[in-house]
C-alpha cells in the first residue's frame, strides 16, 4: 500500500507541473461561467426541493425549514467533508473524536453515537446501516464531494415518510448528472500532514436522456504526531502518538439512466489509525485501527400511469463491514492482547411510491417499503492466543406504509398531513405510527409562515441490542430496549428582503424521551443500553442568505442560533450542548484579478463535558478560487483555522481523555482539470 500511495503522489505532482507550465493564462470571463451561473432571479428565489415531502416542491411550500447547499458553495469555501458542509447550517455543530466526525443538531450531540439520529440519503437511497445505524460524514462518506450537485437538509422529524433515523433531520445528497462531465475531469490535491488525493470522472449523455457517469477517487493522509497529556509518561512515549492519525481510502461510483430506468452502483472503504487509545487500549500501538467498507446497488423505475399519477419503484441492496483492531494489556501478565472486532451486514428490499394530483386541491403521496436485514454479524476474538468472545448472527425485517396529502386551501394556505406505520420484527411491540402536520400560510408575496408538528423515532440498532462481552468493562444485551422518541413543535417565518436575499427565523421545542443510554449495571458491573433519559430542547434560529443572481458576484450566508437543552428530570444541561452558535460565510470576487475569496467564520460557545467543560472557540477558514488562472482548469488554495486557535471537543466514556484537542492551522491546494 505504501508503494502504491507513493506512486499516486508522484503522478499527482506530475500533473500539477504539467498543468502549471503548459497553460494559457488569459481567458475571457464569459468562458468560465459554471453550470449554476445566470439563472433567473425568480428561479433562484423559488428553489425546488424534493426531500421534505418526497416530491418536488418550492422550498417555501415544504413543511420544514429546508436548507440547500450547492456545489458552488463547496468550491467557494473549500469544504473537505460532508460534515464541513453540514456545520455551515443553522443549529449544527461538528465533533471529531479522531476516528469519526459527528454532527450535532439544535443542541443534541451525544458523544459515541455516530449520527444515528440523522437519516443520510444519496439520491434518495438510505445509507444508514442496521448494525450501528450510523451516517458517515467524514472521509468515510460514500462519495467524493466533487460529485455533489447539492445537499438538502430537512431539520426536525421526518419519520412520517422516512421511518427510523429521521429523528433530528434528513440529509439528502443529490449527485450531479452525467452531462455535467461531458469532458473528462481529473482532480488532484495536496495538503498538510501529508494529505493527498486524486480522482477521475467521466460522463456520457444522449439527446434521448440516456446517461452514464463513472468516477474513482483515492485519498491518503499521513497525519500528524499528536500529544495527549493524559499519557505523558516515559513508558508511553511521553504522551506522543507517532503517525497514528493516518487515513486512507478509495471510492468508486457509477450511475446511469435509460428511459424510465435508472441505476446506481458504488463502493467505498476507509482505513483510519486510532491515536487516542480509546477503549483502554495500549497507547501509541500502531496496530490500532478501524476499517469501514460500504457497497450499494439501486435500480429504479418510474412511469406515468395517467396524466395526473406517477409511479416510482426501486429495488436495492447494501452491504456494510466494520473491522476494528484493538490492542490492550493483560493486567495479570502485562502482555499485550490483540483483539479483532468485526461487524457486517447486508440488507435488501424494495419500495413503491405513488404521487397523484387527480383530486382537485390535493397532492397525494402513498408508499410501501420492505427491507430485509440478513445477516447482521457481530464477532469479537483475541488473535493470539485465539479466544472467541462474541459470535452473534441475527436477522430482521422492516415493513412500512406511509401516506401524505398536501391540501391547497384557497390561494394562500397549504395543509400538509402525513402518517407512517412501521413494523420491525427485531423489536417487541415494534409497530409504530408516526404523524406529521404542517400548516403553511403565504401571508404576502414576500412572506411565508409555517406552523409544524411531528413525531419521530430511532430504533435501537444491532450493536445496542445484541453486542455482548463478558468480563471487566464488558457489555450485555437488553432484549427489552425500545426506540427513542421525539415530539416537536416549530414556527417558521421566511421573508424575501430583496430580489436576491431573504431571512428566516425558526422557533422550536423538542421533547425527547426514551433516550438510549449506556450505563453500568451495579448488579454485575457490565455495561448495558437502557431507555433512561428525557430531555427538552428549546431554541431560536435566525438565517440570512444573499447572492448575486449571475454567478460571479458576492455570496453571503449568516446565521445565529440560541439553543437550550436540559435533562427533564434534573434540569441540568446535556453534555456537548452549546448555548450559542454564530456563523458567517462570505465569497467575493477580488477586483482586478482572476480570483475570488471565500471566508468562513464560526463561533461555538462553551460546552459541558463529562468532567467540567470545554471553552468556546471561534474559527476562520480562507479559500482562494480561480477558473481562469489555468486554461481548462479550476484551482483553489485553502487555509483552515487561519488564526491557529486552540480548541477541543468533548468525547464519550470510551476515552480516558475528557476532551480531544483539534487541528491547528492546516492548508490544501486543489486542481480540477478538464479535457
XYZ file of C-alpha atoms in Angstrom:
675
model
C 0.000 0.000 0.000
C 2.786 2.426 0.810
C 4.403 1.898 -2.626
C 1.055 2.421 -4.354
C 0.418 5.653 -2.487
C 3.919 6.927 -3.283
C 3.308 6.240 -6.964
C -0.016 8.071 -6.799
C 1.653 11.051 -5.172
C 4.269 11.227 -7.958
C 1.536 11.139 -10.606
C -0.271 13.967 -8.816
C 2.864 16.129 -8.657
C 3.494 15.442 -12.354
C 0.015 16.629 -13.292
C 0.383 19.788 -11.220
C 3.673 20.539 -13.023
C 2.241 19.882 -16.494
C -0.860 21.975 -15.914
C 1.095 24.851 -14.429
C 3.768 25.016 -17.126
C 1.763 24.468 -20.285
C -1.265 26.710 -19.838
C -2.590 29.896 -21.378
C -3.079 32.456 -18.650
C -5.625 34.839 -20.149
C -9.178 33.539 -20.514
C -12.291 35.627 -21.070
C -14.613 35.762 -18.104
C -17.516 34.683 -20.308
C -15.816 31.337 -20.924
C -15.753 30.257 -17.300
C -19.332 30.574 -16.115
C -20.199 27.411 -14.229
C -23.355 25.357 -14.546
C -25.320 27.412 -11.986
C -24.479 30.820 -13.416
C -27.052 33.283 -14.754
C -30.209 31.560 -13.629
C -33.104 33.986 -13.457
C -33.766 35.718 -10.156
C -37.179 34.065 -9.990
C -35.595 30.611 -10.390
C -33.080 31.280 -7.635
C -35.686 32.546 -5.193
C -38.069 29.654 -5.864
C -35.571 26.849 -5.412
C -37.250 23.482 -5.717
C -36.506 20.697 -3.247
C -37.592 17.072 -3.104
C -36.542 15.736 0.300
C -39.129 17.272 2.647
C -42.157 15.624 1.000
C -40.600 13.044 -1.385
C -41.832 15.032 -4.361
C -40.613 18.228 -5.992
C -41.960 21.456 -4.474
C -40.887 25.038 -3.943
C -38.858 25.489 -0.787
C -41.451 27.882 0.622
C -44.092 25.113 0.338
C -42.016 22.493 2.173
C -43.217 21.570 5.691
C -39.803 22.312 7.207
C -37.043 24.922 7.395
C -35.220 23.260 4.481
C -31.630 24.350 3.789
C -29.828 23.782 0.490
C -26.061 23.759 -0.041
C -24.907 23.858 -3.663
C -21.797 22.675 -5.479
C -20.759 26.318 -5.828
C -20.517 26.716 -2.064
C -18.370 23.590 -1.791
C -15.892 25.279 -4.133
C -16.209 28.760 -2.608
C -15.305 27.589 0.909
C -13.009 24.641 0.218
C -15.021 22.141 2.255
C -13.316 18.743 2.544
C -16.066 16.575 4.081
C -19.835 16.336 4.191
C -19.534 17.206 7.876
C -17.891 20.538 6.995
C -20.857 21.325 4.754
C -23.475 20.450 7.360
C -21.654 22.504 10.018
C -22.342 25.580 7.889
C -26.092 25.303 8.560
C -28.037 26.915 11.427
C -28.160 24.884 14.632
C -25.474 22.408 13.536
C -22.070 21.849 15.131
C -19.323 19.324 14.432
C -17.455 16.954 16.755
C -14.298 14.994 15.910
C -13.072 12.088 18.064
C -10.076 11.461 15.746
C -11.853 8.490 14.188
C -15.343 9.642 13.167
C -16.996 13.015 12.542
C -20.242 13.529 14.446
C -22.795 16.254 13.817
C -24.994 17.883 16.458
C -28.382 19.460 15.797
C -30.186 22.049 17.895
C -28.075 21.283 20.947
C -28.115 17.491 20.747
C -24.821 15.718 20.078
C -24.308 12.560 22.058
C -20.631 11.512 22.001
C -20.002 7.983 20.681
C -23.254 7.852 18.681
C -22.123 8.210 15.075
C -25.011 10.312 13.762
C -27.590 7.559 14.258
C -30.284 10.187 14.870
C -29.929 11.510 11.315
C -31.098 9.780 8.159
C -28.488 10.003 5.386
C -29.617 9.580 1.776
C -27.716 9.586 -1.516
C -30.131 10.414 -4.351
C -32.897 9.242 -2.027
C -31.145 5.940 -1.228
C -30.882 5.149 2.508
C -27.253 4.834 3.720
C -27.703 4.129 7.482
C -26.660 0.546 8.241
C -28.567 -1.788 10.636
C -25.527 -2.570 12.830
C -24.761 0.936 14.141
C -27.459 2.879 12.196
C -24.707 5.421 11.536
C -24.469 8.228 8.996
C -20.826 8.555 7.916
C -19.988 12.185 7.089
C -16.179 12.366 7.166
C -13.709 10.979 4.650
C -15.627 7.742 5.177
C -18.638 9.271 3.389
C -19.595 7.289 0.333
C -18.952 9.957 -2.346
C -16.224 12.309 -3.493
C -17.534 15.825 -2.809
C -16.902 16.846 -6.411
C -19.834 14.640 -7.466
C -22.338 16.543 -5.323
C -24.800 18.822 -7.084
C -26.478 19.924 -3.859
C -27.333 18.792 -0.347
C -30.850 19.238 1.004
C -31.115 19.230 4.790
C -34.560 18.903 6.358
C -34.361 19.590 10.121
C -36.877 18.100 12.500
C -38.789 14.820 12.475
C -39.042 13.028 9.130
C -40.242 9.610 10.273
C -43.745 10.119 8.862
C -42.368 9.438 5.385
C -38.845 8.079 6.051
C -39.124 5.920 9.168
C -36.340 5.299 11.690
C -33.271 7.576 11.991
C -35.145 10.595 10.550
C -35.091 11.878 14.130
C -33.309 15.228 14.194
C -33.174 15.602 10.430
C -32.868 14.122 6.940
C -29.725 14.713 4.851
C -30.183 14.044 1.126
C -27.036 14.250 -1.017
C -28.022 14.728 -4.664
C -25.369 13.860 -7.233
C -24.562 15.634 -10.481
C -25.897 14.500 -13.812
C -23.571 12.712 -16.228
C -23.985 15.679 -18.589
C -22.010 17.793 -16.110
C -18.972 15.697 -17.112
C -19.105 15.661 -20.897
C -15.388 16.323 -20.625
C -13.179 14.079 -18.536
C -12.246 15.677 -15.232
C -9.049 14.872 -13.352
C -8.733 16.228 -9.831
C -5.663 16.321 -7.600
C -4.915 17.843 -4.224
C -2.129 18.078 -1.651
C -2.201 19.472 1.859
C -0.960 19.459 5.437
C 0.125 16.315 7.284
C 0.982 14.510 4.053
C -2.568 14.554 2.713
C -3.118 13.950 -0.981
C -5.959 12.793 -3.193
C -6.700 12.139 -6.840
C -9.869 11.372 -8.766
C -11.086 10.928 -12.322
C -14.678 11.362 -13.546
C -16.287 10.970 -16.977
C -19.890 11.260 -18.144
C -21.762 10.432 -21.325
C -25.234 11.572 -22.352
C -27.547 11.427 -25.354
C -30.349 13.680 -26.512
C -32.764 10.882 -25.653
C -31.909 11.155 -21.963
C -29.658 8.115 -21.653
C -26.730 8.832 -19.322
C -23.719 7.123 -17.754
C -21.339 8.522 -15.109
C -18.132 6.872 -13.885
C -15.915 8.159 -11.067
C -12.995 6.865 -8.988
C -11.180 8.503 -6.056
C -8.166 7.634 -3.916
C -7.024 9.588 -0.849
C -4.305 9.353 1.774
C -3.109 11.364 4.757
C -0.057 10.591 6.882
C -1.482 12.530 9.820
C 0.399 14.494 12.438
C 2.058 13.229 15.588
C -0.378 14.067 18.384
C 0.295 14.835 22.038
C -2.096 13.679 24.781
C -1.146 14.867 28.298
C -3.163 12.021 29.878
C -0.465 9.587 28.643
C 2.596 11.730 29.347
C 4.919 9.155 30.909
C 8.245 7.779 29.743
C 6.654 4.335 29.299
C 4.046 5.833 26.949
C 6.315 7.822 24.615
C 5.793 10.968 26.716
C 2.196 11.208 25.526
C 3.024 11.421 21.783
C 1.177 9.168 19.318
C 3.624 8.748 16.428
C 1.992 8.657 12.991
C -1.256 7.117 14.209
C -3.624 9.786 12.877
C -3.297 8.456 9.314
C -6.243 7.925 6.977
C -6.534 6.318 3.550
C -9.274 5.088 1.287
C -10.860 4.764 -2.130
C -14.264 5.289 -3.700
C -15.903 4.101 -6.921
C -19.238 5.445 -8.158
C -21.300 4.559 -11.234
C -24.755 5.789 -12.128
C -26.836 5.838 -15.273
C -30.280 6.024 -16.806
C -32.056 4.698 -19.878
C -35.618 5.849 -20.422
C -37.670 5.056 -17.308
C -34.844 3.019 -15.750
C -32.050 4.358 -13.529
C -29.344 2.670 -11.530
C -26.625 3.488 -9.020
C -23.676 1.304 -8.047
C -20.760 2.111 -5.788
C -18.208 1.048 -3.246
C -16.114 2.930 -0.706
C -13.674 1.969 2.002
C -11.604 3.849 4.544
C -8.865 2.836 6.979
C -8.222 5.102 9.967
C -5.491 4.892 12.572
C -6.501 5.362 16.224
C -4.180 7.758 18.061
C -6.387 8.229 21.148
C -6.022 4.807 22.873
C -9.805 4.603 23.297
C -11.442 1.553 24.926
C -8.478 1.171 27.317
C -6.024 0.345 24.551
C -2.259 0.423 24.813
C -1.132 3.936 23.956
C 0.894 4.511 20.763
C 0.453 0.992 19.394
C 0.495 1.077 15.540
C -1.806 -1.949 15.283
C -4.862 0.035 16.445
C -7.114 0.956 13.518
C -10.619 0.754 12.078
C -11.807 -0.052 8.549
C -15.249 0.859 7.152
C -16.499 -0.553 3.835
C -19.778 0.273 2.074
C -21.308 -1.148 -1.094
C -24.639 -0.201 -2.630
C -26.796 -1.015 -5.631
C -30.055 0.684 -6.522
C -32.288 0.064 -9.559
C -35.178 2.465 -10.095
C -38.134 2.634 -12.444
C -40.590 5.467 -12.893
C -43.516 5.877 -15.229
C -46.644 7.966 -15.764
C -49.751 5.877 -15.167
C -52.184 8.641 -16.051
C -51.935 12.330 -16.781
C -52.163 13.030 -13.044
C -50.492 9.974 -11.483
C -46.839 8.876 -11.403
C -45.400 5.610 -10.144
C -41.863 5.200 -8.809
C -40.350 1.911 -7.725
C -36.913 0.652 -6.762
C -35.067 -2.381 -5.547
C -31.871 -2.037 -3.542
C -29.001 -3.944 -1.988
C -26.471 -2.631 0.550
C -23.521 -4.138 2.332
C -21.532 -2.697 5.235
C -18.485 -4.033 7.055
C -16.590 -2.625 10.012
C -13.303 -4.042 11.274
C -11.604 -2.833 14.441
C -8.099 -3.763 15.566
C -7.684 -3.055 19.273
C -4.617 -3.680 21.446
C -4.935 -3.792 25.234
C -2.806 -5.082 28.091
C -3.423 -8.126 30.265
C -3.249 -6.752 33.816
C -2.162 -10.099 35.248
C 0.731 -10.849 32.874
C 1.494 -7.444 31.342
C 1.294 -8.993 27.877
C -0.497 -7.197 25.068
C -3.814 -8.591 23.790
C -4.590 -8.043 20.120
C -8.373 -8.023 19.751
C -10.245 -8.197 16.446
C -13.767 -6.750 16.269
C -15.920 -7.451 13.192
C -19.392 -6.224 12.255
C -21.003 -6.744 8.875
C -24.478 -6.635 7.435
C -26.324 -6.989 4.166
C -29.759 -5.555 3.586
C -32.022 -5.604 0.566
C -35.559 -4.681 -0.315
C -37.842 -2.565 -2.423
C -40.118 0.447 -2.363
C -43.195 1.603 -4.303
C -44.398 5.222 -4.360
C -47.436 6.749 -5.989
C -47.821 10.525 -6.452
C -51.151 11.818 -7.712
C -52.878 15.149 -8.324
C -56.071 13.508 -9.535
C -58.166 15.187 -6.871
C -58.519 18.954 -7.101
C -56.504 20.884 -4.470
C -54.804 17.672 -3.299
C -51.340 16.265 -3.956
C -51.228 12.714 -2.646
C -48.247 10.514 -1.824
C -48.631 6.843 -0.902
C -45.802 4.383 -0.365
C -44.910 0.843 0.658
C -41.390 -0.208 1.733
C -39.858 -3.564 2.645
C -36.321 -4.220 3.929
C -34.672 -7.469 4.973
C -31.590 -7.275 7.206
C -29.715 -10.566 6.855
C -27.299 -11.434 8.142
C -26.263 -8.970 10.851
C -22.982 -10.432 12.092
C -21.018 -9.269 15.138
C -17.888 -11.186 16.108
C -15.081 -10.479 18.536
C -11.969 -12.551 19.224
C -8.462 -12.290 20.599
C -5.961 -13.010 17.846
C -3.192 -14.648 19.898
C -3.789 -16.730 21.836
C -7.084 -17.242 19.976
C -10.198 -16.788 22.084
C -13.668 -16.234 20.639
C -15.512 -13.660 22.756
C -18.647 -12.980 20.658
C -20.373 -14.645 17.709
C -23.767 -13.100 17.045
C -25.787 -13.549 13.847
C -29.225 -12.004 13.732
C -31.758 -11.033 11.090
C -34.831 -8.835 10.930
C -37.352 -7.428 8.508
C -38.946 -3.997 8.280
C -42.294 -3.278 6.627
C -43.802 0.203 6.416
C -46.636 2.028 4.712
C -46.939 5.801 4.526
C -49.346 8.409 3.237
C -49.192 12.167 2.775
C -51.678 14.722 1.498
C -50.778 18.309 0.558
C -54.040 20.259 0.509
C -54.382 23.704 -1.077
C -56.857 25.894 0.785
C -57.617 28.967 -1.289
C -54.673 30.882 -2.748
C -52.724 31.395 0.474
C -52.906 28.235 2.598
C -51.367 24.768 2.396
C -52.132 21.947 4.814
C -49.655 19.065 4.886
C -50.787 15.842 6.573
C -48.554 12.780 6.795
C -48.570 9.465 8.619
C -46.449 6.291 8.566
C -46.837 2.901 10.188
C -43.740 0.726 10.531
C -43.002 -2.688 11.974
C -39.578 -4.178 12.784
C -39.509 -7.892 13.613
C -36.446 -7.437 15.856
C -38.364 -5.421 18.444
C -41.083 -6.383 20.863
C -44.168 -4.189 20.386
C -42.447 -2.590 17.390
C -45.482 -1.354 15.486
C -45.344 2.452 15.490
C -47.499 5.122 13.874
C -45.852 8.491 13.231
C -47.828 11.636 12.280
C -46.768 14.982 10.823
C -48.805 18.146 10.449
C -47.795 21.334 8.673
C -49.834 24.483 8.095
C -48.281 26.947 5.646
C -49.588 30.470 5.063
C -48.433 32.764 2.253
C -49.040 35.988 4.162
C -47.686 38.265 1.400
C -45.817 37.618 -1.854
C -42.625 38.009 0.188
C -43.553 36.335 3.500
C -44.340 32.712 4.345
C -45.365 31.459 7.796
C -45.197 27.775 8.770
C -46.578 26.002 11.848
C -45.301 22.433 12.223
C -45.884 19.460 14.485
C -44.416 15.984 14.204
C -43.228 12.809 15.878
C -40.229 10.655 15.013
C -38.276 7.739 16.409
C -34.987 5.867 16.209
C -34.966 2.110 16.564
C -32.212 0.510 18.659
C -29.597 -0.915 16.356
C -27.987 -4.365 16.347
C -24.992 -3.175 18.385
C -27.237 -1.860 21.151
C -29.439 -4.966 21.060
C -27.042 -7.880 20.558
C -23.430 -6.926 21.357
C -22.315 -8.916 24.408
C -18.884 -9.345 26.020
C -18.179 -10.859 29.423
C -15.538 -9.660 31.891
C -14.493 -6.280 33.239
C -15.775 -3.449 31.100
C -17.920 -5.900 29.145
C -21.393 -5.380 27.761
C -24.640 -7.333 27.951
C -27.801 -7.382 25.864
C -31.146 -5.829 26.664
C -33.913 -7.517 24.635
C -36.498 -5.083 26.017
C -34.811 -1.991 24.558
C -37.322 0.312 22.863
C -36.965 3.076 20.239
C -36.115 6.658 21.124
C -38.974 9.125 20.586
C -39.178 12.816 19.763
C -42.132 15.204 19.592
C -41.538 18.619 18.023
C -43.293 21.947 17.660
C -41.929 24.635 15.358
C -42.856 28.062 13.964
C -41.035 29.417 10.891
C -41.177 32.801 9.197
C -39.447 33.223 5.824
C -39.216 36.677 4.277
C -37.747 37.890 0.998
C -35.853 41.109 1.711
C -34.848 41.900 -1.862
C -34.818 40.094 -5.177
C -31.587 38.344 -4.164
C -31.740 37.911 -0.378
C -34.025 36.501 2.272
C -34.155 35.834 6.004
C -35.660 33.006 8.010
C -36.402 32.731 11.708
C -37.394 29.486 13.419
C -38.536 28.865 16.978
C -38.873 25.281 18.185
C -39.418 22.961 21.107
C -38.274 19.330 21.085
C -39.421 16.800 23.666
C -37.153 13.738 23.512
C -37.908 10.611 25.536
C -36.616 7.050 25.920
C -33.109 8.183 25.030
C -30.940 5.110 24.657
C -28.106 5.452 27.156
C -25.225 3.151 28.040
C -24.917 2.623 31.815
C -23.187 0.219 34.197
C -25.455 -2.327 35.883
C -24.420 -2.308 39.588
C -25.536 -5.930 39.926
C -22.805 -7.322 37.697
C -20.627 -4.361 36.641
C -21.467 -4.841 32.960
C -22.405 -2.083 30.532
C -25.930 -2.194 29.168
C -28.098 0.044 26.977
C -31.326 1.224 28.594
C -34.112 3.699 27.830
C -33.470 6.260 30.548
C -33.269 9.916 29.767
C -35.819 12.500 28.740
C -34.669 15.897 27.509
C -36.315 19.148 26.498
C -34.777 21.449 23.871
C -35.876 24.982 23.070
C -34.289 27.355 20.640
C -34.383 30.070 18.032
C -32.516 30.142 14.719
C -32.008 33.167 12.503
C -30.530 32.883 8.999
C -29.769 35.406 6.266
C -28.862 34.400 2.714
C -27.813 36.771 -0.079
C -26.385 36.050 -3.516
C -25.704 37.585 -6.896
C -28.127 36.198 -9.492
C -25.424 35.829 -12.131
C -22.582 33.797 -10.778
C -19.561 35.968 -10.232
C -20.915 38.402 -7.681
C -20.869 38.232 -3.885
C -22.422 35.424 -1.863
C -23.351 35.733 1.824
C -24.752 33.234 4.333
C -25.023 34.143 8.027
C -26.842 32.592 10.972
C -27.204 32.754 14.729
C -28.676 30.012 16.921
C -29.726 30.171 20.554
C -30.430 26.712 21.941
C -31.032 25.289 25.384
C -31.114 21.525 26.046
C -31.793 20.181 29.538
C -32.387 16.870 31.222
C -36.114 16.846 32.028
C -35.579 15.196 35.421
C -32.595 17.125 36.788
C -32.706 20.381 34.832
C -29.008 20.021 34.001
C -27.623 20.971 30.602
C -26.691 17.975 28.478
C -23.103 17.171 27.514
C -21.827 18.829 24.329
C -24.791 21.202 24.002
C -23.519 24.713 23.146
C -25.879 27.556 24.065
C -24.850 29.774 21.136
C -23.743 29.236 17.532
C -22.716 32.028 15.179
C -21.736 31.599 11.512
C -20.699 33.823 8.617
C -19.803 32.757 5.068
C -18.718 35.339 2.512
C -17.486 34.771 -1.041
C -16.401 37.779 -3.108
C -14.619 38.310 -6.425
C -11.276 40.042 -5.923
C -11.251 43.232 -8.053
C -8.849 43.377 -10.988
C -7.877 39.729 -10.617
C -8.819 36.265 -11.796
C -9.623 35.096 -8.268
C -12.432 35.104 -5.750
C -12.104 34.786 -1.996
C -14.221 32.725 0.385
C -14.133 33.453 4.123
C -15.789 31.147 6.652
C -16.110 32.146 10.320
C -17.772 30.061 13.033
C -18.278 30.607 16.749
C -19.288 27.811 19.129
C -19.906 28.686 22.774
C -18.671 26.678 25.760
C -19.939 23.113 26.189
C -20.330 20.752 29.101
C -18.098 17.650 29.112
C -18.055 14.506 31.271
C -15.934 16.398 33.772
C -16.331 20.151 33.819
C -16.495 21.690 30.373
C -14.580 22.911 27.350
C -14.271 26.547 26.366
C -15.926 28.146 23.387
C -13.988 28.898 20.221
C -14.032 30.980 17.053
C -12.515 29.638 13.835
C -11.834 31.199 10.445
C -11.063 29.440 7.153
C -9.941 31.196 3.962
C -10.152 29.917 0.364
C -8.994 31.438 -2.930
C -10.580 30.086 -6.110
C -9.960 30.708 -9.815
C -11.333 29.191 -13.018
C -9.215 31.355 -15.300
C -5.707 31.170 -13.855
C -5.084 27.959 -15.827
C -6.927 27.168 -19.048
C -9.484 24.348 -18.699
C -8.705 24.090 -15.003
C -10.016 25.280 -11.680
C -7.563 25.846 -8.839
C -8.213 26.553 -5.183
C -5.992 27.170 -2.175
C -7.361 26.993 1.368
C -6.097 27.709 4.870
C -8.091 26.190 7.727
C -8.052 27.531 11.296
C -6.473 30.646 9.870
C -5.541 32.176 13.238
C -4.272 28.889 14.710
C -6.808 28.751 17.556
C -6.570 26.033 20.219
C -9.846 24.233 20.909
C -11.173 20.808 21.891
C -14.275 18.616 21.531
C -15.889 16.578 24.354
C -15.797 12.788 23.949
C -17.558 9.757 25.417
C -16.915 7.257 28.173
C -14.687 5.044 26.000
C -11.918 7.669 26.159
C -9.559 8.363 29.037
C -9.489 11.950 27.816
C -12.282 14.307 28.803
C -11.917 16.218 25.512
C -9.711 15.933 22.436
C -7.667 18.812 21.033
C -8.433 19.594 17.388
C -6.210 20.564 14.445
C -4.215 23.741 14.424
C -3.613 25.665 11.173
C -3.663 23.455 8.050
C -3.749 24.025 4.282
C -4.798 22.444 0.992
C -4.254 23.124 -2.734
C -6.600 21.507 -5.266
C -6.741 21.449 -9.083
C -9.601 20.222 -11.307
C -8.619 19.856 -14.971
C -10.989 19.038 -17.851
C -10.088 17.773 -21.309
